[in-house]
């Protein structure tokens, strides 16, 4: 049976399995992604990063991002940084600045150190804002697109006590968000510093999220905060620069955890997985 190498990477507690499409003997489907990501019977991860050759000139690679439930995400700030550092370390490019394709469009990173990079995430858009009801409570929200849908909810008190596993699903799948949404629960710590807890669609509560941090930072700036914004997450801190036109640059780290090969038995299970 063909050898299938993979690497597992971590960025602020957000871990992904990275595989190259040319080395997979099967197509990735939602069922196969779920088998790969399973914590007890698979590799165990917050998702899969699939890298392939670009289909347009000027790009180093094409990146597809899968959530552990098998759904495909348009973008992930942490996942993108992991893929970016992987590409550099594995010889896909020798440049410090380059472009990769994603479902959200082009992203352009600049590598700033052995484990760090700044990613041009593109321009955020404020879609709508208002109030919604979830878990028997009314929440004031700002809904933003930054590669994927983000909803920021500011909490004055009690942020750490919130049960995101109970509250999050009702907001993620609220009728206001037909494509579902990631949710950032935010407390302002200072004019350029916020604390955020993240509930991601297809994942649940997570230690960190690059796009979640970006959405929270944009919402903070729209409320009068200063840029760059230090976003304190359970997994660490991300620095988010929000320009006047809502263009976002995200800076953080990503490191490899381990490299391995899929066992023949797991390859067979993945290959046979159906919806």
mmCIF file of C-alpha atoms in Angstrom:
data_model
loop_
_atom_site.group_PDB
_atom_site.id
_atom_site.type_symbol
_atom_site.label_atom_id
_atom_site.label_comp_id
_atom_site.label_asym_id
_atom_site.label_seq_id
_atom_site.Cartn_x
_atom_site.Cartn_y
_atom_site.Cartn_z
ATOM 1 C CA UNK A 1 0.000 0.000 0.000
ATOM 2 C CA UNK A 2 1.236 3.524 -0.791
ATOM 3 C CA UNK A 3 3.033 5.468 1.924
ATOM 4 C CA UNK A 4 0.996 8.484 3.082
ATOM 5 C CA UNK A 5 3.105 11.014 5.027
ATOM 6 C CA UNK A 6 1.595 13.758 7.151
ATOM 7 C CA UNK A 7 2.648 16.424 9.621
ATOM 8 C CA UNK A 8 0.770 17.739 12.620
ATOM 9 C CA UNK A 9 1.205 21.437 13.435
ATOM 10 C CA UNK A 10 0.152 23.689 16.287
ATOM 11 C CA UNK A 11 -0.623 27.413 16.431
ATOM 12 C CA UNK A 12 -1.751 28.717 19.820
ATOM 13 C CA UNK A 13 -3.352 25.378 20.650
ATOM 14 C CA UNK A 14 -5.127 25.159 17.287
ATOM 15 C CA UNK A 15 -3.785 21.938 15.732
ATOM 16 C CA UNK A 16 -4.104 20.728 12.145
ATOM 17 C CA UNK A 17 -2.994 17.710 10.159
ATOM 18 C CA UNK A 18 -1.186 18.748 6.964
ATOM 19 C CA UNK A 19 -1.239 16.453 3.918
ATOM 20 C CA UNK A 20 -0.179 16.964 0.318
ATOM 21 C CA UNK A 21 -2.813 16.041 -2.268
ATOM 22 C CA UNK A 22 -0.242 14.431 -4.580
ATOM 23 C CA UNK A 23 0.589 11.882 -1.864
ATOM 24 C CA UNK A 24 -2.976 10.849 -1.030
ATOM 25 C CA UNK A 25 -4.332 7.644 -2.625
ATOM 26 C CA UNK A 26 -7.890 8.896 -2.047
ATOM 27 C CA UNK A 27 -9.949 12.068 -2.394
ATOM 28 C CA UNK A 28 -10.817 13.858 0.819
ATOM 29 C CA UNK A 29 -14.531 13.631 1.601
ATOM 30 C CA UNK A 30 -16.335 14.773 4.753
ATOM 31 C CA UNK A 31 -16.449 11.176 6.045
ATOM 32 C CA UNK A 32 -12.732 10.667 5.416
ATOM 33 C CA UNK A 33 -11.854 13.952 7.104
ATOM 34 C CA UNK A 34 -13.794 12.860 10.184
ATOM 35 C CA UNK A 35 -11.841 9.591 10.341
ATOM 36 C CA UNK A 36 -8.517 11.440 10.046
ATOM 37 C CA UNK A 37 -9.411 13.956 12.756
ATOM 38 C CA UNK A 38 -10.866 11.474 15.260
ATOM 39 C CA UNK A 39 -9.034 11.836 18.565
ATOM 40 C CA UNK A 40 -9.077 8.187 19.635
ATOM 41 C CA UNK A 41 -9.080 6.262 16.363
ATOM 42 C CA UNK A 42 -7.399 8.759 14.015
ATOM 43 C CA UNK A 43 -4.621 11.345 14.263
ATOM 44 C CA UNK A 44 -6.671 13.742 16.361
ATOM 45 C CA UNK A 45 -6.819 17.366 15.237
ATOM 46 C CA UNK A 46 -8.892 20.509 14.781
ATOM 47 C CA UNK A 47 -8.968 19.901 11.027
ATOM 48 C CA UNK A 48 -7.052 19.020 7.883
ATOM 49 C CA UNK A 49 -4.955 21.307 5.686
ATOM 50 C CA UNK A 50 -4.748 19.973 2.131
ATOM 51 C CA UNK A 51 -1.965 21.409 -0.027
ATOM 52 C CA UNK A 52 -1.764 21.037 -3.782
ATOM 53 C CA UNK A 53 -0.151 22.691 -6.766
ATOM 54 C CA UNK A 54 -1.813 26.021 -7.686
ATOM 55 C CA UNK A 55 -4.013 26.260 -10.767
ATOM 56 C CA UNK A 56 -2.989 29.862 -11.493
ATOM 57 C CA UNK A 57 0.377 31.471 -12.067
ATOM 58 C CA UNK A 58 1.883 33.576 -9.297
ATOM 59 C CA UNK A 59 0.925 31.263 -6.420
ATOM 60 C CA UNK A 60 3.090 28.837 -4.473
ATOM 61 C CA UNK A 61 0.273 26.446 -3.557
ATOM 62 C CA UNK A 62 -3.435 25.950 -3.173
ATOM 63 C CA UNK A 63 -4.732 25.466 0.373
ATOM 64 C CA UNK A 64 -8.022 23.810 1.302
ATOM 65 C CA UNK A 65 -9.107 23.791 4.944
ATOM 66 C CA UNK A 66 -11.407 21.145 6.430
ATOM 67 C CA UNK A 67 -13.082 21.279 9.838
ATOM 68 C CA UNK A 68 -13.123 18.083 11.937
ATOM 69 C CA UNK A 69 -16.817 17.542 11.139
ATOM 70 C CA UNK A 70 -15.862 17.293 7.449
ATOM 71 C CA UNK A 71 -17.146 20.704 6.372
ATOM 72 C CA UNK A 72 -14.825 22.966 4.408
ATOM 73 C CA UNK A 73 -13.813 26.386 5.748
ATOM 74 C CA UNK A 74 -13.022 29.347 3.532
ATOM 75 C CA UNK A 75 -10.081 30.433 5.690
ATOM 76 C CA UNK A 76 -8.344 29.884 9.020
ATOM 77 C CA UNK A 77 -5.732 32.294 10.304
ATOM 78 C CA UNK A 78 -4.011 29.676 12.460
ATOM 79 C CA UNK A 79 -4.325 26.981 9.807
ATOM 80 C CA UNK A 80 -2.987 29.329 7.139
ATOM 81 C CA UNK A 81 0.091 30.148 9.245
ATOM 82 C CA UNK A 82 0.743 26.447 9.783
ATOM 83 C CA UNK A 83 0.472 25.799 6.045
ATOM 84 C CA UNK A 84 2.685 28.806 5.267
ATOM 85 C CA UNK A 85 5.484 27.666 7.571
ATOM 86 C CA UNK A 86 5.137 24.098 6.285
ATOM 87 C CA UNK A 87 5.497 25.259 2.680
ATOM 88 C CA UNK A 88 8.659 27.161 3.512
ATOM 89 C CA UNK A 89 10.220 24.366 5.566
ATOM 90 C CA UNK A 90 9.415 21.706 2.974
ATOM 91 C CA UNK A 91 10.919 23.532 0.008
ATOM 92 C CA UNK A 92 7.837 24.745 -1.841
ATOM 93 C CA UNK A 93 9.378 28.241 -1.869
ATOM 94 C CA UNK A 94 12.506 30.048 -0.716
ATOM 95 C CA UNK A 95 10.842 33.481 -0.639
ATOM 96 C CA UNK A 96 9.935 35.343 2.532
ATOM 97 C CA UNK A 97 6.838 36.800 0.858
ATOM 98 C CA UNK A 98 4.593 34.777 -1.446
ATOM 99 C CA UNK A 99 0.949 34.054 -2.293
ATOM 100 C CA UNK A 100 -1.261 31.028 -1.782
ATOM 101 C CA UNK A 101 -4.751 30.281 -3.035
ATOM 102 C CA UNK A 102 -7.647 29.665 -0.634
ATOM 103 C CA UNK A 103 -11.421 29.413 -0.963
ATOM 104 C CA UNK A 104 -11.510 32.979 0.388
ATOM 105 C CA UNK A 105 -9.122 34.194 -2.319
ATOM 106 C CA UNK A 106 -5.453 35.114 -2.254
ATOM 107 C CA UNK A 107 -3.608 35.434 1.025
ATOM 108 C CA UNK A 108 -0.087 36.840 1.095
ATOM 109 C CA UNK A 109 2.214 36.037 4.031
ATOM 110 C CA UNK A 110 5.575 37.454 5.000
ATOM 111 C CA UNK A 111 7.759 35.162 7.072
ATOM 112 C CA UNK A 112 9.267 37.145 9.944
ATOM 113 C CA UNK A 113 11.190 34.493 11.891
ATOM 114 C CA UNK A 114 11.811 30.753 12.308
ATOM 115 C CA UNK A 115 8.285 30.195 13.646
ATOM 116 C CA UNK A 116 6.450 33.456 12.888
ATOM 117 C CA UNK A 117 4.808 35.218 9.979
ATOM 118 C CA UNK A 118 2.450 38.073 9.199
ATOM 119 C CA UNK A 119 -0.474 37.236 6.933
ATOM 120 C CA UNK A 120 -2.299 39.740 4.761
ATOM 121 C CA UNK A 121 -5.841 38.506 5.439
ATOM 122 C CA UNK A 122 -7.505 40.896 3.007
ATOM 123 C CA UNK A 123 -10.205 43.425 3.749
ATOM 124 C CA UNK A 124 -12.898 42.785 6.352
ATOM 125 C CA UNK A 125 -16.515 43.799 5.805
ATOM 126 C CA UNK A 126 -19.109 44.694 8.398
ATOM 127 C CA UNK A 127 -22.170 42.806 7.158
ATOM 128 C CA UNK A 128 -24.759 43.780 9.764
ATOM 129 C CA UNK A 129 -25.187 44.359 13.482
ATOM 130 C CA UNK A 130 -27.995 44.281 15.979
ATOM 131 C CA UNK A 131 -29.367 41.960 18.643
ATOM 132 C CA UNK A 132 -30.228 38.270 18.622
ATOM 133 C CA UNK A 133 -31.616 35.792 21.118
ATOM 134 C CA UNK A 134 -29.830 32.572 22.057
ATOM 135 C CA UNK A 135 -29.932 30.379 25.156
ATOM 136 C CA UNK A 136 -32.732 32.528 26.576
ATOM 137 C CA UNK A 137 -30.641 35.684 26.491
ATOM 138 C CA UNK A 138 -30.382 38.697 24.214
ATOM 139 C CA UNK A 139 -26.937 39.427 22.741
ATOM 140 C CA UNK A 140 -25.665 42.503 20.920
ATOM 141 C CA UNK A 141 -23.569 41.415 17.926
ATOM 142 C CA UNK A 142 -21.489 42.634 14.977
ATOM 143 C CA UNK A 143 -21.372 40.269 11.997
ATOM 144 C CA UNK A 144 -18.176 40.564 9.940
ATOM 145 C CA UNK A 145 -16.678 38.747 6.977
ATOM 146 C CA UNK A 146 -12.916 38.219 7.030
ATOM 147 C CA UNK A 147 -12.375 35.261 4.720
ATOM 148 C CA UNK A 148 -15.197 33.493 6.525
ATOM 149 C CA UNK A 149 -18.176 34.693 8.601
ATOM 150 C CA UNK A 150 -17.406 36.033 12.078
ATOM 151 C CA UNK A 151 -19.780 37.280 14.744
ATOM 152 C CA UNK A 152 -18.365 39.347 17.614
ATOM 153 C CA UNK A 153 -20.324 39.624 20.860
ATOM 154 C CA UNK A 154 -18.977 41.981 23.534
ATOM 155 C CA UNK A 155 -19.446 40.888 27.147
ATOM 156 C CA UNK A 156 -18.861 43.404 29.938
ATOM 157 C CA UNK A 157 -18.813 40.876 32.768
ATOM 158 C CA UNK A 158 -18.792 37.110 33.170
ATOM 159 C CA UNK A 159 -16.901 36.208 30.004
ATOM 160 C CA UNK A 160 -14.952 33.369 31.630
ATOM 161 C CA UNK A 161 -18.090 31.850 33.138
ATOM 162 C CA UNK A 162 -19.958 31.541 29.823
ATOM 163 C CA UNK A 163 -20.708 27.973 28.726
ATOM 164 C CA UNK A 164 -19.829 28.265 25.038
ATOM 165 C CA UNK A 165 -20.801 24.660 24.404
ATOM 166 C CA UNK A 166 -24.378 25.578 25.327
ATOM 167 C CA UNK A 167 -24.548 29.111 23.924
ATOM 168 C CA UNK A 168 -22.444 28.718 20.761
ATOM 169 C CA UNK A 169 -24.553 26.318 18.661
ATOM 170 C CA UNK A 170 -27.629 28.521 18.818
ATOM 171 C CA UNK A 171 -25.679 31.521 17.532
ATOM 172 C CA UNK A 172 -23.627 29.551 14.979
ATOM 173 C CA UNK A 173 -26.831 28.273 13.338
ATOM 174 C CA UNK A 174 -29.020 31.321 13.962
ATOM 175 C CA UNK A 175 -31.311 32.290 11.081
ATOM 176 C CA UNK A 176 -29.369 35.549 10.738
ATOM 177 C CA UNK A 177 -26.370 33.537 9.492
ATOM 178 C CA UNK A 178 -27.422 31.274 6.601
ATOM 179 C CA UNK A 179 -23.864 29.959 6.126
ATOM 180 C CA UNK A 180 -23.402 29.479 9.873
ATOM 181 C CA UNK A 181 -20.878 31.652 11.664
ATOM 182 C CA UNK A 182 -17.900 31.552 13.984
ATOM 183 C CA UNK A 183 -18.537 33.424 17.232
ATOM 184 C CA UNK A 184 -16.076 35.483 19.275
ATOM 185 C CA UNK A 185 -17.126 36.441 22.804
ATOM 186 C CA UNK A 186 -15.076 39.522 23.658
ATOM 187 C CA UNK A 187 -14.171 41.593 26.712
ATOM 188 C CA UNK A 188 -12.311 44.894 26.308
ATOM 189 C CA UNK A 189 -9.134 45.030 28.420
ATOM 190 C CA UNK A 190 -7.816 48.335 27.070
ATOM 191 C CA UNK A 191 -7.920 50.647 24.091
ATOM 192 C CA UNK A 192 -5.672 48.259 22.106
ATOM 193 C CA UNK A 193 -6.193 44.977 23.970
ATOM 194 C CA UNK A 194 -9.086 42.533 24.167
ATOM 195 C CA UNK A 195 -9.783 39.079 25.572
ATOM 196 C CA UNK A 196 -11.666 36.649 23.323
ATOM 197 C CA UNK A 197 -13.129 33.183 23.638
ATOM 198 C CA UNK A 198 -13.917 31.500 20.334
ATOM 199 C CA UNK A 199 -16.675 29.131 19.214
ATOM 200 C CA UNK A 200 -15.970 27.864 15.687
ATOM 201 C CA UNK A 201 -18.529 26.365 13.322
ATOM 202 C CA UNK A 202 -17.792 22.700 12.767
ATOM 203 C CA UNK A 203 -15.388 22.668 15.726
ATOM 204 C CA UNK A 204 -16.941 24.029 18.919
ATOM 205 C CA UNK A 205 -14.991 26.002 21.500
ATOM 206 C CA UNK A 206 -11.346 26.269 20.509
ATOM 207 C CA UNK A 207 -8.215 27.546 22.225
ATOM 208 C CA UNK A 208 -7.641 30.076 19.455
ATOM 209 C CA UNK A 209 -8.721 31.154 15.994
ATOM 210 C CA UNK A 210 -6.899 33.509 13.654
ATOM 211 C CA UNK A 211 -9.985 34.616 11.770
ATOM 212 C CA UNK A 212 -11.917 34.763 15.060
ATOM 213 C CA UNK A 213 -9.240 37.013 16.527
ATOM 214 C CA UNK A 214 -9.298 39.120 13.357
ATOM 215 C CA UNK A 215 -13.070 39.499 13.468
ATOM 216 C CA UNK A 216 -12.961 40.442 17.140
ATOM 217 C CA UNK A 217 -10.199 42.996 16.497
ATOM 218 C CA UNK A 218 -12.113 44.569 13.601
ATOM 219 C CA UNK A 219 -15.231 44.818 15.764
ATOM 220 C CA UNK A 220 -13.160 46.418 18.535
ATOM 221 C CA UNK A 221 -11.725 49.017 16.141
ATOM 222 C CA UNK A 222 -15.195 49.744 14.748
ATOM 223 C CA UNK A 223 -16.268 50.468 18.344
ATOM 224 C CA UNK A 224 -13.457 53.028 18.704
ATOM 225 C CA UNK A 225 -10.505 50.869 19.747
ATOM 226 C CA UNK A 226 -6.944 51.390 18.530
ATOM 227 C CA UNK A 227 -4.948 49.277 16.087
ATOM 228 C CA UNK A 228 -2.920 47.094 16.286
ATOM 229 C CA UNK A 229 -4.995 45.037 18.687
ATOM 230 C CA UNK A 230 -3.523 42.419 21.015
ATOM 231 C CA UNK A 231 -6.100 39.603 21.153
ATOM 232 C CA UNK A 232 -5.676 37.414 24.253
ATOM 233 C CA UNK A 233 -6.905 33.867 23.573
ATOM 234 C CA UNK A 234 -6.800 30.693 25.632
ATOM 235 C CA UNK A 235 -3.892 29.470 23.486
ATOM 236 C CA UNK A 236 -1.901 32.717 23.509
ATOM 237 C CA UNK A 237 -1.905 36.173 21.942
ATOM 238 C CA UNK A 238 -2.341 37.214 18.322
ATOM 239 C CA UNK A 239 -1.545 40.710 17.051
ATOM 240 C CA UNK A 240 -4.037 42.117 14.558
ATOM 241 C CA UNK A 241 -3.442 45.292 12.580
ATOM 242 C CA UNK A 242 -6.663 46.847 11.277
ATOM 243 C CA UNK A 243 -6.158 49.596 8.723
ATOM 244 C CA UNK A 244 -8.576 52.455 8.091
ATOM 245 C CA UNK A 245 -10.185 50.577 5.194
ATOM 246 C CA UNK A 246 -10.510 47.460 7.421
ATOM 247 C CA UNK A 247 -7.610 45.710 5.725
ATOM 248 C CA UNK A 248 -6.267 43.148 8.210
ATOM 249 C CA UNK A 249 -2.738 41.859 8.884
ATOM 250 C CA UNK A 250 -2.437 38.986 11.348
ATOM 251 C CA UNK A 251 0.828 38.112 13.125
ATOM 252 C CA UNK A 252 1.510 34.960 15.113
ATOM 253 C CA UNK A 253 3.460 31.732 15.355
ATOM 254 C CA UNK A 254 3.091 28.141 14.176
ATOM 255 C CA UNK A 255 5.267 25.097 14.876
ATOM 256 C CA UNK A 256 5.377 21.436 13.854
ATOM 257 C CA UNK A 257 4.420 18.862 16.483
ATOM 258 C CA UNK A 258 5.341 15.610 14.748
ATOM 259 C CA UNK A 259 5.702 13.886 11.382
ATOM 260 C CA UNK A 260 4.475 10.409 10.560
ATOM 261 C CA UNK A 261 2.916 8.021 8.091
ATOM 262 C CA UNK A 262 -0.630 6.700 8.073
ATOM 263 C CA UNK A 263 -0.775 3.020 8.968
ATOM 264 C CA UNK A 264 -2.127 0.680 6.286
ATOM 265 C CA UNK A 265 -5.088 -0.140 8.524
ATOM 266 C CA UNK A 266 -6.018 3.536 8.883
ATOM 267 C CA UNK A 267 -5.616 4.132 5.142
ATOM 268 C CA UNK A 268 -8.044 1.280 4.530
ATOM 269 C CA UNK A 269 -10.515 2.687 7.047
ATOM 270 C CA UNK A 270 -10.263 6.155 5.510
ATOM 271 C CA UNK A 271 -10.653 4.804 1.982
ATOM 272 C CA UNK A 272 -13.785 2.861 2.944
ATOM 273 C CA UNK A 273 -15.381 5.689 4.938
ATOM 274 C CA UNK A 274 -18.798 6.754 3.667
ATOM 275 C CA UNK A 275 -21.284 9.412 4.712
#
